[in-house]
Amino acid sequence: MEFAELIKTPRVDNVVLHRPFYPAVEGTLCLTGHHLILSSRQDNTEELWLLHSNIDAIDKRFVGSLGTIIIKCKDFRIIQLDIPGMEECLNIASSIEALSTLDSITLMYPFFYRPMFEVIEDGWHSFLPEQEFELYSSASGEWRLSYVNKEFAVCPSYPPTVIVPKSIDDEALRKVATFRHGGRFPVLSYYHQKNGMVIMRSGQPLTGTNGRRCKEDEKLINATLRVGKRGYIIDTRSLNVAQQARAKGGGFEQEAHYPQWRRIHKSIERYHILQESLIKLVEACNDQTHNMDRWLSKLEASNWLTHIKEILTTACLAAQCIDREGASVLIHGTEGTDSTLQVTSLAQIILEPRSRTIRGFEALIEREWLQAGHPFQQRCAQSAYCNTKQKWEAPVFLLFLDCVWQILRQFPCSFEFNENFLIMLFEHAYASQFGTFLGNSESERCKLKLQQKTMSLWSWVNQPSELSKYTNPLFEANNLVIWPSVAPQSLPLWEGI
Amino acid sequence: MEHIRTTKVEQVKLLDRFSTSNKSLTGTLYLTATHLLFIDSHQKETWILHHHIASVEKLALTTSGCPLVIQCKNFRIVHFIVPRERDCHDIYNSLLQLSKQAKYEDLYAFSYNPKQNDSERLQGWQLIDLAEEYKRMGVPNSHWELSDANREYKICETYPRELYVPWTASKPIIVGSSKFRSKGRFPVLSYYHQDKKAAICRCSQPLSGFSARCVEDEHLLQAISKANPVNRYMYVVDTRPKLNAMANRAAGKGYENEDNYSSIRFQFVGIENIHVMRSSLQKLLEVNGTKGLSVNDFYSGLESSGWLRHIKAVMDAAIFLAKAIMVENASVLVHCSDGWDRTSQVCSLGSLLLDSYYRTIKGFMVLIDKDWISFGHKFSERCGHLDGDPKEVSPVFTQFLECVWHLTEQFPQAFEFNEAFLLQIHEHIHSCQFGNFLGNCQKEREELKLKEKTYSLWPFLLEDQKKYLNPLYSSKSHRFIVLEPNTVSFNFKFWRNMYHQFDRTLHPRQSVFNIIMNMNEQNKQLEKDIKDLESKIKQRKNKQTDDILTKELLHSFHPESPTLKTSLCFKEQTLLPVNDSLRTIEGSSPADNRYSDYAEEFSKSEPAVVSLEYGVARMTC
């Protein structure tokens, strides 16, 4: 398919661009295969380059022969284009619509993007699991790298290399995988250097209604406990939801079979509930006309901050188990690809000073989100303005970034990066010229040959000139565990977004 | 003294207000004539001034002792558990009596002695001179003059002696107009904008009833509009909701009829009255006091309290004023019912938006002196200084401070002072430690001989200026730069540092502000060192005419200086945080450094020590 077929009118003159908080600009609108470009053709004014993949929804309106297209972006921007001429306007609108909803990943911009900068360090190789494991050198007595998932056969959403207890062999891992949702057997997520305690994550156990059990699974997670110690299992679903999951073959660990573990249920919402929450929030933010009461009640009705609080509380709980109680933790929800990752990664930000540096945070995202198989492609397909609701869209990653921002607000000097870094990550997760956030798992990324065909975001970000934009001037390394407050009074709304 | 039966109780527990795990500190409670003092086992002192106590409550006896809950006017809430019920009862009774004095003479200000002699005290009172301030605005001039009509408080008891009116307004007109205005508060000048030649004037509601009119009052308003050579039209802003103003008509009061006054435009802005504000704050505090509050409850509580809506209403009114003057060049007359609550809020905020002088530390003091103290905002009644009518208490001034805080949030560079300054002022309107805010009007203050018997707060604040400076302030801006705040609802936030000032666990653990302040401080010190060293070198040069010797000296100096500097740096870092121990004395001295202490502790002390309140793991399924 050629992009040219989709572009009926590649150029329109005298288009007026309206953006909130900016003066209107008049200029020439051009459509290319991946961008919408508006330039006033004067030297000093900036041009608007908008990726089609950033477009969430468009509205058309006509007044006489003047057509107006309102473009709502995934990063919550809203821009308005006044286009003279009915036909041009219709053509442009239909082109945008077609181009912004391309089905095939390989037609996306990252596959066409040629970097204009010199690659100093290839981001695809910046954070290899082997290197990460070396950082846990003191853990090597009890843990090992396993290549059991080399061909993505054991678990399609895991990376080829995972860290597991040394005493468990690959054969046992295969067995455990059949007992966990999506084959996601428990793997190491974080090793706390201070006391050797760990965070593990997995999918839910497939106990079903008749209470299946798996000896290997029990052995695997028990292998992580010290003699006489107890561990905690944090289920990110409420007890009710977890019980209902049994009917579908899922379930939770029975006390009888896991006597050394205590189970704690937390309720972090998933999927469409989060998506609706975001839609309501953005709607409330965009309507500037309503009065104070309406704003507050809309903010409340969106429940966004409730979700934030719930996630932060759970992460604090996990961190507390590790640091205060000296107990290891296993975290899972249903699939173990959403709320689980929010909790494990936030707990690491609380516990581990390294993850509060720029590189450490990038490594965290690489390890805990990309390699751990958070389905970015599905979750970030649409944003707050889209009408066609798909079940699997959810601002899970955005919620995580918001939580990080909340901690950053409370500890403004403990992070090497600033707010802009988080916003940049948010924008790239939804629409980007880089391949980093494409695909749903490592195996999909392998099949797409992203490493060969696209650029990594990290290659670009880690250039010194770019890094300076994201550095926090007040950073002072803080080697301590940081405990955020999760009281509602301490959680404001993130205005940057 | 006769109220104090028990002066010392040991083994008292102080509960953490938001802790879910019933954590507590054990220590000794002392009762003095002016303060309640708690010293815990770490020797940390918590001072509570009796005048700050808003309510004391004795709860039902528990196994561990008798709980005593004290709510303060500065939004501190402490929860003690006294082991023996008799002690608790004694303290309870003493506090009840000590916190509510019947006479002005029993207030702390009359016994407070900061070791100053009489002339220093007098100088302190003269620090702010309102005549000087009017001169700065550019009055008297060809349109406005000083009127001596109220020199003996004969026309209006609640106004100051010196009032500025249009020069065309003769004394009979003033007298006539004052008879037509509630409490005799006739229209006078509050702020004069030199550039635009437009004025903000203030008064109380007219006694118009359904049809009454007063020729003198109409003349006076006309004189005000004529005093503006550019725009003959003036706005009359009634800050009340229209319904309230209509209801007042039945009582023989009301609002101006546009038909009777030539060249006015009448406008309601709808700020609620003191009773609504009082209960709104009450609701807000109730919501915030809840343990284990959920996000939804917090926001629905915030909404139903209506607090932020009221703040926005005040702000909107002030913006209306600023716009009328800047855009239309029109003078504005502001009133509410009596013209001392909402009118003060709106006039002072309006001038603050218009004139950058009021955004400096000194200027802000002047503004408070002018629009609040001298024009008779009833501080003693609104703050409940004496045991009086609880219906007269209302957080009107607190709202004004909150509006200013919102402005500092929106314009971080526009203000010379910081949040600590606002909090400190709020502290002292209730502390009764200084004479400034005692009494309800100037006449009363003179009768109390406050200037002879008490001290003024302002010089003490100025002395500690360093603590209240905003490091981001850029003073270069032009005097008449107008602030145009955005009042879209989501710009109004909950002021955590005001309403949870003493609940440490809720605050960010590190403060950017403090770090910047420290860096500033270090820079200044380093600059000074450089200057010192340079001057030393110069001196030596002069002394020793021998060239070679100087060179040698310079040589010996150079390798030394870096080490010298670093050692200085080091010294400073250790010196700065050492602010005398960890005391949290409240209101005991104006040099109260509670605020900075806090932040320092946050940034300095191991965050690991800070307990995690809501995230506390309940290890149950």
Coordinates of C-alpha atoms in Angstrom, one line a residue, chain A residues 21 232 239 255 262-265 284-288 290-301 303 305-306 309 313 316-317 320-321 323-325 409-415 474 476 478 480-493 495, chain B residues 18 287-290 292-304 306 308-310 312 486-494 496 500 505-512 515-516 519 605-621:
Chain A
F21 CA -2.7 29.5 25.0
Y232 CA 4.2 -11.9 51.7
L239 CA -10.4 -10.9 47.5
E255 CA -2.9 -20.8 52.7
R262 CA 0.7 -14.4 54.0
R263 CA -1.5 -13.1 51.3
I264 CA -2.6 -9.5 51.2
H265 CA -5.3 -8.3 48.8
A284 CA -13.0 17.9 33.3
C285 CA -9.7 19.6 32.6
N286 CA -10.7 20.8 29.2
D287 CA -13.9 22.4 30.2
Q288 CA -12.9 25.7 31.5
H290 CA -17.6 25.3 34.9
N291 CA -17.4 26.7 38.4
M292 CA -15.5 25.5 41.4
D293 CA -18.1 23.0 42.7
R294 CA -18.5 21.4 39.3
W295 CA -14.8 21.1 38.8
L296 CA -14.3 19.5 42.2
S297 CA -17.1 17.1 41.8
K298 CA -15.9 16.2 38.3
L299 CA -12.4 15.7 39.6
E300 CA -13.8 13.5 42.3
A301 CA -16.0 11.6 39.9
N303 CA -11.5 8.8 40.5
L305 CA -6.5 10.4 42.2
T306 CA -8.1 7.4 44.0
K309 CA -3.4 6.7 45.9
T313 CA -0.2 2.6 48.9
C316 CA 4.6 1.4 49.8
L317 CA 3.2 -1.7 51.3
Q320 CA 7.6 -1.8 53.7
C321 CA 7.5 -5.6 53.7
D323 CA 12.7 -2.9 54.1
R324 CA 10.9 -2.9 57.4
E325 CA 9.7 -6.5 57.9
R409 CA 7.0 16.3 44.2
Q410 CA 7.5 15.1 47.7
F411 CA 11.3 14.5 47.3
P412 CA 12.3 17.1 44.8
C413 CA 16.0 16.6 45.4
S414 CA 16.2 12.8 45.3
F415 CA 15.6 12.4 41.6
L474 CA 18.7 20.0 42.6
E476 CA 21.7 15.2 45.4
N478 CA 20.0 10.2 48.4
L480 CA 18.0 6.2 51.6
V481 CA 14.7 4.6 51.3
I482 CA 12.1 7.4 50.6
W483 CA 8.7 7.0 52.1
P484 CA 6.1 9.1 50.4
S485 CA 3.0 10.3 52.1
V486 CA -0.2 9.0 50.5
A487 CA -2.7 11.1 52.3
P488 CA -5.2 12.8 49.9
Q489 CA -4.0 16.2 51.0
S490 CA -0.6 15.4 49.7
L491 CA -1.6 14.3 46.3
P492 CA -2.3 17.2 43.9
L493 CA -3.2 16.9 40.3
E495 CA -0.7 19.9 35.8
Chain B
F18 CA -3.1 10.9 61.5
V287 CA -13.1 16.7 56.5
N288 CA -9.4 17.1 56.9
G289 CA -9.4 15.9 60.4
T290 CA -10.7 12.5 59.4
G292 CA -7.8 7.4 56.9
L293 CA -9.5 9.8 54.5
S294 CA -10.1 8.5 51.0
V295 CA -9.4 10.6 48.0
N296 CA -13.1 10.7 47.0
D297 CA -14.2 11.8 50.5
F298 CA -11.5 14.5 50.5
Y299 CA -12.7 16.0 47.2
S300 CA -16.4 15.7 47.9
G301 CA -15.7 17.3 51.3
L302 CA -13.7 20.0 49.7
E303 CA -16.5 20.6 47.3
S304 CA -19.3 20.6 49.9
G306 CA -17.4 25.4 49.3
L308 CA -12.4 27.2 47.3
R309 CA -15.5 28.6 45.7
H310 CA -15.5 31.4 48.2
K312 CA -12.4 32.2 43.9
N486 CA -6.1 32.9 35.8
T487 CA -9.2 31.9 37.8
V488 CA -10.1 28.7 36.0
S489 CA -11.2 26.4 38.7
F490 CA -8.3 24.0 38.5
N491 CA -5.9 26.7 39.5
F492 CA -7.3 26.7 43.0
K493 CA -5.7 24.2 45.2
F494 CA -6.0 23.2 48.8
R496 CA -1.8 22.3 52.7
H500 CA -1.9 21.1 57.9
T505 CA 3.7 13.6 57.7
L506 CA 1.6 15.2 55.0
H507 CA 4.3 17.5 53.6
P508 CA 6.9 16.9 51.0
R509 CA 10.0 15.6 52.6
Q510 CA 12.4 17.8 50.8
S511 CA 12.0 21.5 50.2
V512 CA 13.4 23.1 47.0
I515 CA 17.8 24.5 49.3
I516 CA 17.7 27.6 47.2
M519 CA 22.5 28.2 48.3
S605 CA 17.0 13.9 58.7
E606 CA 16.9 10.5 57.2
P607 CA 13.6 10.1 55.4
A608 CA 13.6 6.6 56.6
V609 CA 12.7 7.9 60.0
V610 CA 9.6 9.5 58.7
S611 CA 6.9 7.1 59.2
L612 CA 4.7 6.1 56.4
E613 CA 1.2 6.9 57.6
Y614 CA -1.4 5.8 55.2
G615 CA 0.6 3.2 53.5
V616 CA 1.0 1.5 56.8
A617 CA 0.7 -2.2 56.1
R618 CA -2.1 -3.8 58.0
M619 CA -0.8 -7.2 57.7
T620 CA -4.2 -8.7 57.5
C621 CA -6.0 -10.2 54.6

